[in-house]
PDB file of C-alpha atoms in Angstrom:
ATOM      1  CA  MET A 633      16.980  -5.503  12.299  1.00  0.00           C
ATOM      2  CA  GLU A 634      17.330  -2.414  10.194  1.00  0.00           C
ATOM      3  CA  ARG A 635      16.775  -3.726   6.686  1.00  0.00           C
ATOM      4  CA  GLY A 636      14.154  -6.157   5.567  1.00  0.00           C
ATOM      5  CA  GLY A 637      13.848  -7.563   9.021  1.00  0.00           C
ATOM      6  CA  ARG A 638      11.711  -7.892  12.070  1.00  0.00           C
ATOM      7  CA  GLY A 639      12.465  -6.352  15.431  1.00  0.00           C
ATOM      8  CA  GLN A 640      11.044  -6.865  18.867  1.00  0.00           C
ATOM      9  CA  GLY A 641      10.601  -4.828  21.957  1.00  0.00           C
ATOM     10  CA  ARG A 642      12.167  -5.564  25.298  1.00  0.00           C
ATOM     11  CA  ASN A 643      12.306  -9.239  26.271  1.00  0.00           C
ATOM     12  CA  GLY A 644      11.049 -10.137  22.780  1.00  0.00           C
ATOM     13  CA  ALA A 645       7.467  -9.536  23.892  1.00  0.00           C
ATOM     14  CA  ALA A 646       4.798  -7.543  22.140  1.00  0.00           C
ATOM     15  CA  ALA A 647       2.757  -5.064  24.116  1.00  0.00           C
ATOM     16  CA  PRO A 648      -1.026  -4.846  23.705  1.00  0.00           C
ATOM     17  CA  HIS A 649      -0.790  -1.179  22.743  1.00  0.00           C
ATOM     18  CA  LEU A 650       0.621   0.892  19.857  1.00  0.00           C
ATOM     19  CA  PHE A 651      -0.427  -1.064  16.836  1.00  0.00           C
ATOM     20  CA  PHE A 652       0.268  -1.255  13.187  1.00  0.00           C
ATOM     21  CA  LEU A 653      -1.915  -4.210  12.308  1.00  0.00           C
ATOM     22  CA  SER A 654      -2.792  -7.246  14.301  1.00  0.00           C
ATOM     23  CA  ARG A 655      -4.514 -10.566  14.183  1.00  0.00           C
ATOM     24  CA  SER A 656      -7.518 -10.252  16.409  1.00  0.00           C
ATOM     25  CA  CYS A 657      -8.613 -12.411  19.300  1.00  0.00           C
ATOM     26  CA  THR A 658     -11.711 -13.533  17.402  1.00  0.00           C
ATOM     27  CA  GLY A 659     -10.242 -13.666  13.906  1.00  0.00           C
ATOM     28  CA  ASP A 660     -13.144 -11.579  12.627  1.00  0.00           C
ATOM     29  CA  THR A 661     -12.240  -8.103  13.792  1.00  0.00           C
ATOM     30  CA  VAL A 662      -9.235  -5.858  13.912  1.00  0.00           C
ATOM     31  CA  CYS A 663      -8.203  -5.093  17.493  1.00  0.00           C
ATOM     32  CA  VAL A 664      -6.153  -1.947  17.759  1.00  0.00           C
ATOM     33  CA  SER A 665      -5.081   0.467  20.435  1.00  0.00           C
ATOM     34  CA  LEU A 666      -3.126   3.654  20.791  1.00  0.00           C
ATOM     35  CA  PRO A 667       0.121   4.314  22.644  1.00  0.00           C
ATOM     36  CA  PRO A 668      -0.220   5.452  26.255  1.00  0.00           C
ATOM     37  CA  LEU A 669       0.350   9.108  25.462  1.00  0.00           C
ATOM     38  CA  ASP A 670      -1.012  12.002  27.464  1.00  0.00           C
ATOM     39  CA  ARG A 671      -4.364  11.938  25.765  1.00  0.00           C
ATOM     40  CA  CYS A 672      -7.672  10.177  26.145  1.00  0.00           C
ATOM     41  CA  GLN A 673      -8.518   7.079  24.183  1.00  0.00           C
ATOM     42  CA  PRO A 674     -11.901   7.136  22.443  1.00  0.00           C
ATOM     43  CA  PRO A 675     -14.225   4.315  23.536  1.00  0.00           C
ATOM     44  CA  ALA A 676     -14.181   2.768  20.064  1.00  0.00           C
ATOM     45  CA  VAL A 677     -10.460   2.096  20.335  1.00  0.00           C
ATOM     46  CA  ARG A 678      -9.881  -0.893  22.574  1.00  0.00           C
ATOM     47  CA  GLN A 679      -7.054  -3.095  23.708  1.00  0.00           C
ATOM     48  CA  CYS A 680      -6.913  -6.808  23.193  1.00  0.00           C
ATOM     49  CA  GLU A 681      -4.323  -8.814  25.117  1.00  0.00           C
ATOM     50  CA  ALA A 682      -4.437 -11.563  22.467  1.00  0.00           C
ATOM     51  CA  THR A 683      -3.203  -9.342  19.657  1.00  0.00           C
ATOM     52  CA  ASN A 684       0.248  -9.539  18.170  1.00  0.00           C
ATOM     53  CA  PRO A 685       0.835  -5.963  17.010  1.00  0.00           C
ATOM     54  CA  LEU A 686       3.112  -5.158  14.102  1.00  0.00           C
ATOM     55  CA  ARG A 687       4.442  -1.861  12.870  1.00  0.00           C
ATOM     56  CA  LEU A 688       5.995  -1.385   9.445  1.00  0.00           C
ATOM     57  CA  ARG A 689       8.373   1.177   8.114  1.00  0.00           C
ATOM     58  CA  ARG A 690      10.297   1.423   4.851  1.00  0.00           C
ATOM     59  CA  PRO A 691      13.940   2.484   4.523  1.00  0.00           C
ATOM     60  CA  HIS A 692      13.386   3.974   1.073  1.00  0.00           C
ATOM     61  CA  ARG A 693      10.717   4.160  -1.617  1.00  0.00           C
ATOM     62  CA  LEU A 694      10.587   2.589  -5.044  1.00  0.00           C
ATOM     63  CA  PRO A 695      10.073   4.959  -6.796  1.00  0.00           C
ATOM     64  CA  GLU A 696      10.046   8.291  -4.879  1.00  0.00           C
ATOM     65  CA  ARG A 697       6.788  10.211  -4.845  1.00  0.00           C
ATOM     66  CA  SER A 698       7.016  13.782  -6.044  1.00  0.00           C
ATOM     67  CA  ARG A 699       7.069  15.565  -2.706  1.00  0.00           C
ATOM     68  CA  LYS A 700       8.070  18.800  -4.408  1.00  0.00           C
ATOM     69  CA  GLU A 701       4.931  18.809  -6.568  1.00  0.00           C
ATOM     70  CA  ASN A 702       2.713  18.131  -3.568  1.00  0.00           C
ATOM     71  CA  LEU A 703       4.411  20.918  -1.627  1.00  0.00           C
ATOM     72  CA  GLU A 704       3.728  23.345  -4.468  1.00  0.00           C
ATOM     73  CA  ARG A 705       0.095  22.225  -4.661  1.00  0.00           C
ATOM     74  CA  ALA A 706      -0.261  22.576  -0.906  1.00  0.00           C
ATOM     75  CA  ARG A 707       0.953  26.170  -1.041  1.00  0.00           C
ATOM     76  CA  GLU A 708      -1.404  26.932  -3.920  1.00  0.00           C
ATOM     77  CA  HIS A 709      -4.367  25.486  -2.008  1.00  0.00           C
ATOM     78  CA  GLU A 710      -3.365  27.386   1.118  1.00  0.00           C
ATOM     79  CA  ALA A 711      -3.137  30.659  -0.818  1.00  0.00           C
ATOM     80  CA  ALA A 712      -6.592  29.969  -2.266  1.00  0.00           C
ATOM     81  CA  GLY A 713      -8.003  29.370   1.208  1.00  0.00           C
ATOM     82  CA  ASN A 714      -8.606  25.646   0.684  1.00  0.00           C
ATOM     83  CA  SER A 715      -7.146  24.425   3.968  1.00  0.00           C
ATOM     84  CA  ARG A 716      -8.433  20.862   3.637  1.00  0.00           C
ATOM     85  CA  ALA A 717      -6.792  20.289   0.245  1.00  0.00           C
ATOM     86  CA  ALA A 718      -3.638  22.037   1.468  1.00  0.00           C
ATOM     87  CA  TYR A 719      -3.455  19.735   4.493  1.00  0.00           C
ATOM     88  CA  GLU A 720      -3.759  16.632   2.302  1.00  0.00           C
ATOM     89  CA  CYS A 721      -0.981  17.830  -0.011  1.00  0.00           C
ATOM     90  CA  TYR A 722       1.260  18.811   2.896  1.00  0.00           C
ATOM     91  CA  GLN A 723       0.894  15.263   4.230  1.00  0.00           C
ATOM     92  CA  LYS A 724       2.087  13.870   0.894  1.00  0.00           C
ATOM     93  CA  ALA A 725       5.018  16.298   0.868  1.00  0.00           C
ATOM     94  CA  VAL A 726       6.440  15.152   4.199  1.00  0.00           C
ATOM     95  CA  ASP A 727       9.884  13.576   3.979  1.00  0.00           C
ATOM     96  CA  ILE A 728      10.320  10.779   6.515  1.00  0.00           C
ATOM     97  CA  THR A 729      14.026  10.971   7.269  1.00  0.00           C
ATOM     98  CA  PRO A 730      16.169   8.088   8.560  1.00  0.00           C
ATOM     99  CA  LYS A 731      16.358   9.855  11.932  1.00  0.00           C
ATOM    100  CA  ILE A 732      12.560   9.989  12.217  1.00  0.00           C
ATOM    101  CA  ALA A 733      12.382   6.281  11.410  1.00  0.00           C
ATOM    102  CA  SER A 734      15.162   5.515  13.893  1.00  0.00           C
ATOM    103  CA  ASP A 735      13.405   7.488  16.634  1.00  0.00           C
ATOM    104  CA  LEU A 736      10.185   5.580  15.928  1.00  0.00           C
ATOM    105  CA  ILE A 737      11.959   2.238  16.201  1.00  0.00           C
ATOM    106  CA  GLN A 738      13.378   3.227  19.574  1.00  0.00           C
ATOM    107  CA  VAL A 739       9.865   4.044  20.816  1.00  0.00           C
ATOM    108  CA  LEU A 740       8.561   0.712  19.505  1.00  0.00           C
ATOM    109  CA  LYS A 741      11.331  -1.116  21.350  1.00  0.00           C
ATOM    110  CA  GLN A 742      10.544   0.749  24.560  1.00  0.00           C
ATOM    111  CA  GLU A 743       6.855  -0.116  24.213  1.00  0.00           C
ATOM    112  CA  LYS A 744       7.651  -3.791  23.439  1.00  0.00           C
ATOM    113  CA  VAL A 745       6.044  -3.593  20.009  1.00  0.00           C
ATOM    114  CA  ASP A 746       7.135  -5.903  17.198  1.00  0.00           C
ATOM    115  CA  TYR A 747       8.005  -4.106  13.983  1.00  0.00           C
ATOM    116  CA  ILE A 748       9.002  -5.002  10.451  1.00  0.00           C
ATOM    117  CA  VAL A 749      11.299  -2.952   8.241  1.00  0.00           C
ATOM    118  CA  ALA A 750      10.101  -3.334   4.664  1.00  0.00           C
ATOM    119  CA  PRO A 751      13.087  -3.865   2.318  1.00  0.00           C
ATOM    120  CA  TYR A 752      11.360  -1.790  -0.376  1.00  0.00           C
ATOM    121  CA  GLU A 753       7.718  -0.649  -0.544  1.00  0.00           C
ATOM    122  CA  ALA A 754       5.745  -0.895   2.686  1.00  0.00           C
ATOM    123  CA  ASP A 755       2.655  -1.376   0.472  1.00  0.00           C
ATOM    124  CA  ALA A 756       4.063  -4.635  -0.894  1.00  0.00           C
ATOM    125  CA  GLN A 757       5.126  -5.736   2.590  1.00  0.00           C
ATOM    126  CA  MET A 758       1.665  -5.117   4.044  1.00  0.00           C
ATOM    127  CA  THR A 759       0.085  -6.971   1.134  1.00  0.00           C
ATOM    128  CA  PHE A 760       2.345  -9.965   1.787  1.00  0.00           C
ATOM    129  CA  LEU A 761       1.224 -10.071   5.415  1.00  0.00           C
ATOM    130  CA  SER A 762      -2.404  -9.784   4.322  1.00  0.00           C
ATOM    131  CA  VAL A 763      -2.473 -12.435   1.584  1.00  0.00           C
ATOM    132  CA  ASN A 764      -0.563 -14.849   3.830  1.00  0.00           C
ATOM    133  CA  LYS A 765      -3.093 -14.294   6.640  1.00  0.00           C
ATOM    134  CA  LEU A 766      -0.531 -12.879   9.049  1.00  0.00           C
ATOM    135  CA  VAL A 767      -2.856  -9.925   9.648  1.00  0.00           C
ATOM    136  CA  ASP A 768      -6.624  -9.552   9.406  1.00  0.00           C
ATOM    137  CA  ALA A 769      -6.568  -6.234   7.574  1.00  0.00           C
ATOM    138  CA  VAL A 770      -4.399  -3.281   6.654  1.00  0.00           C
ATOM    139  CA  ILE A 771      -5.297   0.213   7.838  1.00  0.00           C
ATOM    140  CA  THR A 772      -4.007   2.814   5.386  1.00  0.00           C
ATOM    141  CA  GLU A 773      -4.750   5.912   3.322  1.00  0.00           C
ATOM    142  CA  ASP A 774      -2.842   4.573   0.303  1.00  0.00           C
ATOM    143  CA  SER A 775      -4.967   3.151  -2.506  1.00  0.00           C
ATOM    144  CA  ASP A 776      -1.892   1.468  -4.027  1.00  0.00           C
ATOM    145  CA  LEU A 777      -2.625  -1.541  -1.833  1.00  0.00           C
ATOM    146  CA  ILE A 778      -5.514  -2.380  -4.176  1.00  0.00           C
ATOM    147  CA  PRO A 779      -3.349  -3.086  -7.267  1.00  0.00           C
ATOM    148  CA  PHE A 780      -0.840  -4.873  -5.037  1.00  0.00           C
ATOM    149  CA  GLY A 781      -3.668  -7.340  -4.309  1.00  0.00           C
ATOM    150  CA  CYS A 782      -4.144  -6.745  -0.588  1.00  0.00           C
ATOM    151  CA  SER A 783      -6.962  -8.961   0.682  1.00  0.00           C
ATOM    152  CA  ARG A 784      -8.656  -6.582   3.106  1.00  0.00           C
ATOM    153  CA  ILE A 785      -8.073  -2.847   3.544  1.00  0.00           C
ATOM    154  CA  ILE A 786      -9.615  -0.280   5.855  1.00  0.00           C
ATOM    155  CA  PHE A 787      -9.419   3.248   4.455  1.00  0.00           C
ATOM    156  CA  LYS A 788     -10.088   6.576   6.164  1.00  0.00           C
ATOM    157  CA  MET A 789     -10.264   5.190   9.690  1.00  0.00           C
ATOM    158  CA  ASP A 790     -11.100   8.001  12.099  1.00  0.00           C
ATOM    159  CA  LYS A 791     -10.436   8.376  15.815  1.00  0.00           C
ATOM    160  CA  PHE A 792     -13.719   6.601  16.567  1.00  0.00           C
ATOM    161  CA  GLY A 793     -12.703   3.471  14.656  1.00  0.00           C
ATOM    162  CA  GLN A 794     -15.000   4.143  11.696  1.00  0.00           C
ATOM    163  CA  GLY A 795     -13.674   3.587   8.175  1.00  0.00           C
ATOM    164  CA  VAL A 796     -14.324   2.257   4.684  1.00  0.00           C
ATOM    165  CA  GLU A 797     -13.616  -1.439   4.155  1.00  0.00           C
ATOM    166  CA  PHE A 798     -12.337  -2.937   0.898  1.00  0.00           C
ATOM    167  CA  GLN A 799     -12.263  -6.695   0.340  1.00  0.00           C
ATOM    168  CA  ILE A 800     -10.835  -7.984  -2.906  1.00  0.00           C
ATOM    169  CA  THR A 801     -13.212 -10.967  -2.810  1.00  0.00           C
ATOM    170  CA  ARG A 802     -16.213  -8.609  -2.910  1.00  0.00           C
ATOM    171  CA  LEU A 803     -15.460  -6.571  -6.012  1.00  0.00           C
ATOM    172  CA  GLU A 804     -18.945  -7.151  -7.391  1.00  0.00           C
ATOM    173  CA  ARG A 805     -20.426  -5.196  -4.466  1.00  0.00           C
ATOM    174  CA  ASN A 806     -18.673  -1.982  -5.445  1.00  0.00           C
ATOM    175  CA  ARG A 807     -21.201   0.777  -6.118  1.00  0.00           C
ATOM    176  CA  GLU A 808     -19.162   3.417  -7.933  1.00  0.00           C
ATOM    177  CA  LEU A 809     -17.716   1.139 -10.633  1.00  0.00           C
ATOM    178  CA  ASP A 810     -19.231  -2.061 -12.010  1.00  0.00           C
ATOM    179  CA  LEU A 811     -16.539  -4.637 -11.248  1.00  0.00           C
ATOM    180  CA  ASN A 812     -18.634  -7.722 -11.944  1.00  0.00           C
ATOM    181  CA  GLY A 813     -16.500 -10.166 -13.894  1.00  0.00           C
ATOM    182  CA  PHE A 814     -13.255  -8.386 -13.019  1.00  0.00           C
ATOM    183  CA  THR A 815     -10.340 -10.606 -12.056  1.00  0.00           C
ATOM    184  CA  LYS A 816      -7.461  -9.485  -9.829  1.00  0.00           C
ATOM    185  CA  GLN A 817      -5.369  -9.131 -12.986  1.00  0.00           C
ATOM    186  CA  MET A 818      -7.962  -6.907 -14.654  1.00  0.00           C
ATOM    187  CA  LEU A 819      -8.203  -4.759 -11.528  1.00  0.00           C
ATOM    188  CA  LEU A 820      -4.418  -4.392 -11.457  1.00  0.00           C
ATOM    189  CA  GLU A 821      -4.261  -3.410 -15.130  1.00  0.00           C
ATOM    190  CA  MET A 822      -7.110  -0.909 -14.692  1.00  0.00           C
ATOM    191  CA  CYS A 823      -5.244   0.760 -11.821  1.00  0.00           C
ATOM    192  CA  ILE A 824      -1.992   0.983 -13.780  1.00  0.00           C
ATOM    193  CA  LEU A 825      -3.798   2.304 -16.860  1.00  0.00           C
ATOM    194  CA  SER A 826      -5.368   5.093 -14.819  1.00  0.00           C
ATOM    195  CA  GLY A 827      -1.929   6.109 -13.508  1.00  0.00           C
ATOM    196  CA  CYS A 828       0.278   4.887 -10.668  1.00  0.00           C
ATOM    197  CA  ASP A 829       3.685   5.450  -9.068  1.00  0.00           C
ATOM    198  CA  TYR A 830       5.363   3.214 -11.627  1.00  0.00           C
ATOM    199  CA  LEU A 831       3.732   4.573 -14.784  1.00  0.00           C
ATOM    200  CA  PRO A 832       1.981   7.896 -15.459  1.00  0.00           C
ATOM    201  CA  SER A 833      -1.375   7.729 -17.198  1.00  0.00           C
ATOM    202  CA  LEU A 834      -1.875   8.638 -20.829  1.00  0.00           C
ATOM    203  CA  PRO A 835      -3.491  12.033 -21.559  1.00  0.00           C
ATOM    204  CA  GLY A 836      -7.200  11.970 -20.747  1.00  0.00           C
ATOM    205  CA  MET A 837      -6.978   8.582 -19.043  1.00  0.00           C
ATOM    206  CA  GLY A 838      -8.680   8.527 -15.667  1.00  0.00           C
ATOM    207  CA  VAL A 839     -10.167   5.765 -13.564  1.00  0.00           C
ATOM    208  CA  LYS A 840     -13.543   5.717 -15.327  1.00  0.00           C
ATOM    209  CA  ARG A 841     -12.079   5.518 -18.823  1.00  0.00           C
ATOM    210  CA  ALA A 842      -9.533   2.907 -17.755  1.00  0.00           C
ATOM    211  CA  HIS A 843     -12.357   0.888 -16.189  1.00  0.00           C
ATOM    212  CA  ALA A 844     -14.472   1.062 -19.350  1.00  0.00           C
ATOM    213  CA  LEU A 845     -11.584  -0.035 -21.576  1.00  0.00           C
ATOM    214  CA  ILE A 846     -10.502  -2.955 -19.386  1.00  0.00           C
ATOM    215  CA  GLN A 847     -14.121  -4.020 -18.908  1.00  0.00           C
ATOM    216  CA  LYS A 848     -14.622  -4.122 -22.685  1.00  0.00           C
ATOM    217  CA  LEU A 849     -11.249  -5.428 -23.905  1.00  0.00           C
ATOM    218  CA  LYS A 850     -10.165  -7.485 -20.847  1.00  0.00           C
ATOM    219  CA  SER A 851      -6.380  -6.891 -21.127  1.00  0.00           C
ATOM    220  CA  TYR A 852      -3.929  -4.013 -21.312  1.00  0.00           C
ATOM    221  CA  GLU A 853      -2.363  -5.334 -24.544  1.00  0.00           C
ATOM    222  CA  LYS A 854      -5.698  -5.050 -26.338  1.00  0.00           C
ATOM    223  CA  VAL A 855      -6.359  -1.658 -24.755  1.00  0.00           C
ATOM    224  CA  ILE A 856      -3.024  -0.262 -25.957  1.00  0.00           C
ATOM    225  CA  LYS A 857      -3.611  -1.665 -29.440  1.00  0.00           C
ATOM    226  CA  HIS A 858      -7.093  -0.107 -29.471  1.00  0.00           C
ATOM    227  CA  LEU A 859      -5.735   3.274 -28.349  1.00  0.00           C
ATOM    228  CA  ARG A 860      -3.084   3.304 -31.052  1.00  0.00           C
ATOM    229  CA  TYR A 861      -5.690   2.514 -33.707  1.00  0.00           C
ATOM    230  CA  SER A 862      -7.794   5.332 -32.253  1.00  0.00           C
ATOM    231  CA  ALA A 863      -4.976   7.808 -32.898  1.00  0.00           C
ATOM    232  CA  VAL A 864      -4.207   8.244 -29.205  1.00  0.00           C
ATOM    233  CA  SER A 865      -0.592   9.277 -28.629  1.00  0.00           C
ATOM    234  CA  VAL A 866       0.977   6.254 -26.930  1.00  0.00           C
ATOM    235  CA  PRO A 867       4.740   6.536 -26.210  1.00  0.00           C
ATOM    236  CA  PRO A 868       6.890   3.844 -27.899  1.00  0.00           C
ATOM    237  CA  GLN A 869       8.017   2.321 -24.585  1.00  0.00           C
ATOM    238  CA  TYR A 870       4.616   2.536 -22.896  1.00  0.00           C
ATOM    239  CA  GLU A 871       3.677  -1.125 -23.362  1.00  0.00           C
ATOM    240  CA  GLU A 872       7.053  -2.354 -22.109  1.00  0.00           C
ATOM    241  CA  ASN A 873       6.866  -0.007 -19.121  1.00  0.00           C
ATOM    242  CA  PHE A 874       3.310  -1.198 -18.448  1.00  0.00           C
ATOM    243  CA  LYS A 875       4.584  -4.760 -18.255  1.00  0.00           C
ATOM    244  CA  LYS A 876       7.311  -3.711 -15.814  1.00  0.00           C
ATOM    245  CA  ALA A 877       4.718  -1.922 -13.685  1.00  0.00           C
ATOM    246  CA  ILE A 878       2.732  -5.170 -13.488  1.00  0.00           C
ATOM    247  CA  TRP A 879       5.845  -7.043 -12.400  1.00  0.00           C
ATOM    248  CA  ALA A 880       6.610  -4.395  -9.758  1.00  0.00           C
ATOM    249  CA  PHE A 881       3.127  -4.833  -8.269  1.00  0.00           C
ATOM    250  CA  GLN A 882       3.182  -8.634  -8.431  1.00  0.00           C
ATOM    251  CA  PHE A 883       6.753  -9.694  -7.699  1.00  0.00           C
ATOM    252  CA  GLN A 884       8.359  -7.003  -5.562  1.00  0.00           C
ATOM    253  CA  ARG A 885      10.690  -8.202  -2.823  1.00  0.00           C
ATOM    254  CA  VAL A 886       9.360  -8.334   0.737  1.00  0.00           C
ATOM    255  CA  TYR A 887      10.413  -9.728   4.102  1.00  0.00           C
ATOM    256  CA  ASP A 888       8.948 -13.088   5.152  1.00  0.00           C
ATOM    257  CA  PRO A 889       8.705 -13.300   8.976  1.00  0.00           C
ATOM    258  CA  ALA A 890       8.315 -17.089   8.802  1.00  0.00           C
ATOM    259  CA  THR A 891      11.605 -17.746   6.988  1.00  0.00           C
ATOM    260  CA  GLU A 892      13.298 -14.513   8.116  1.00  0.00           C
ATOM    261  CA  ASP A 893      14.403 -13.986   4.527  1.00  0.00           C
ATOM    262  CA  ILE A 894      13.723 -11.711   1.559  1.00  0.00           C
ATOM    263  CA  VAL A 895      11.224 -13.252  -0.870  1.00  0.00           C
ATOM    264  CA  HIS A 896       9.043 -12.087  -3.737  1.00  0.00           C
ATOM    265  CA  LEU A 897       5.469 -10.988  -3.073  1.00  0.00           C
ATOM    266  CA  SER A 898       4.394 -13.887  -5.295  1.00  0.00           C
ATOM    267  CA  GLY A 899       6.261 -16.552  -7.223  1.00  0.00           C
ATOM    268  CA  ILE A 900       8.125 -15.307 -10.290  1.00  0.00           C
ATOM    269  CA  PRO A 901       7.180 -17.147 -13.508  1.00  0.00           C
ATOM    270  CA  HIS A 902       9.855 -19.229 -15.186  1.00  0.00           C
ATOM    271  CA  GLY A 903      11.916 -17.169 -17.594  1.00  0.00           C
ATOM    272  CA  LEU A 904      11.287 -13.767 -16.013  1.00  0.00           C
ATOM    273  CA  SER A 905      14.589 -12.066 -15.290  1.00  0.00           C
ATOM    274  CA  GLU A 906      14.925 -10.436 -11.878  1.00  0.00           C
ATOM    275  CA  ASP A 907      15.747  -6.886 -12.922  1.00  0.00           C
ATOM    276  CA  ASP A 908      16.683  -4.157 -10.481  1.00  0.00           C
ATOM    277  CA  PHE A 909      13.260  -2.488 -10.749  1.00  0.00           C
ATOM    278  CA  LEU A 910      11.973  -5.408  -8.664  1.00  0.00           C
ATOM    279  CA  GLY A 911      14.530  -4.465  -6.027  1.00  0.00           C
ATOM    280  CA  PRO A 912      18.050  -5.928  -5.978  1.00  0.00           C
ATOM    281  CA  TYR A 913      18.565  -8.649  -3.406  1.00  0.00           C
ATOM    282  CA  PRO A 914      20.095  -7.015  -0.313  1.00  0.00           C
TER     283      PRO A 914
END
């Protein structure tokens, strides 16, 4: 299935290797393994015959990241001798073409690995699988899964299986920012306020300032009102675009493996029109 669907490998069976995310045999850990390529597997990466591996890909992005800007930054970092920063920017500048995605799907079929094609953002699709307990965790480098409301995320996983875990139910344990008393809605609004794919941040607005404002005022409407009274230059359409960004994070269309249909990430409130920025129904 090439759009918003789920595919299977040969004989409809899933192999115990080449993972995206899987439910583990114990329910408490993430069992993953690597494809049988001509390389050694580190001891920390293990196979589990009870896993049901899934791989996700997206046919297009909503909206497109600025690959051109990242390419320019990568070249600047490389010229300055900062190879690490250059490498990170080059990664963000990569364009995954339809052919690359098609080649990957063929490999997944050969290796008998189930896969899901996200109809829009893979971030929203992974969050849907997470909040509906179809996977134990999501392994990613993309922090956008936090405002989407993903239940459990593992960032920066290395080849030894070490990484940084985020659980949305443990916000109060965060050390860098005091998130005691923060709801999922407040966390979402803080992330949007600090800048995201759907809405650029206001001048001088970073994560720490966004956190302080949401912590004090509790909602983006009050924050925007406060900023305007404080003589901060807020574009006329900023509040309306902020609301649309919230909707994009909360109600984006995803594929439901159980019903084999396109659904919203969460139920749309009565009276909310389904505009194209949520993704037109295929």
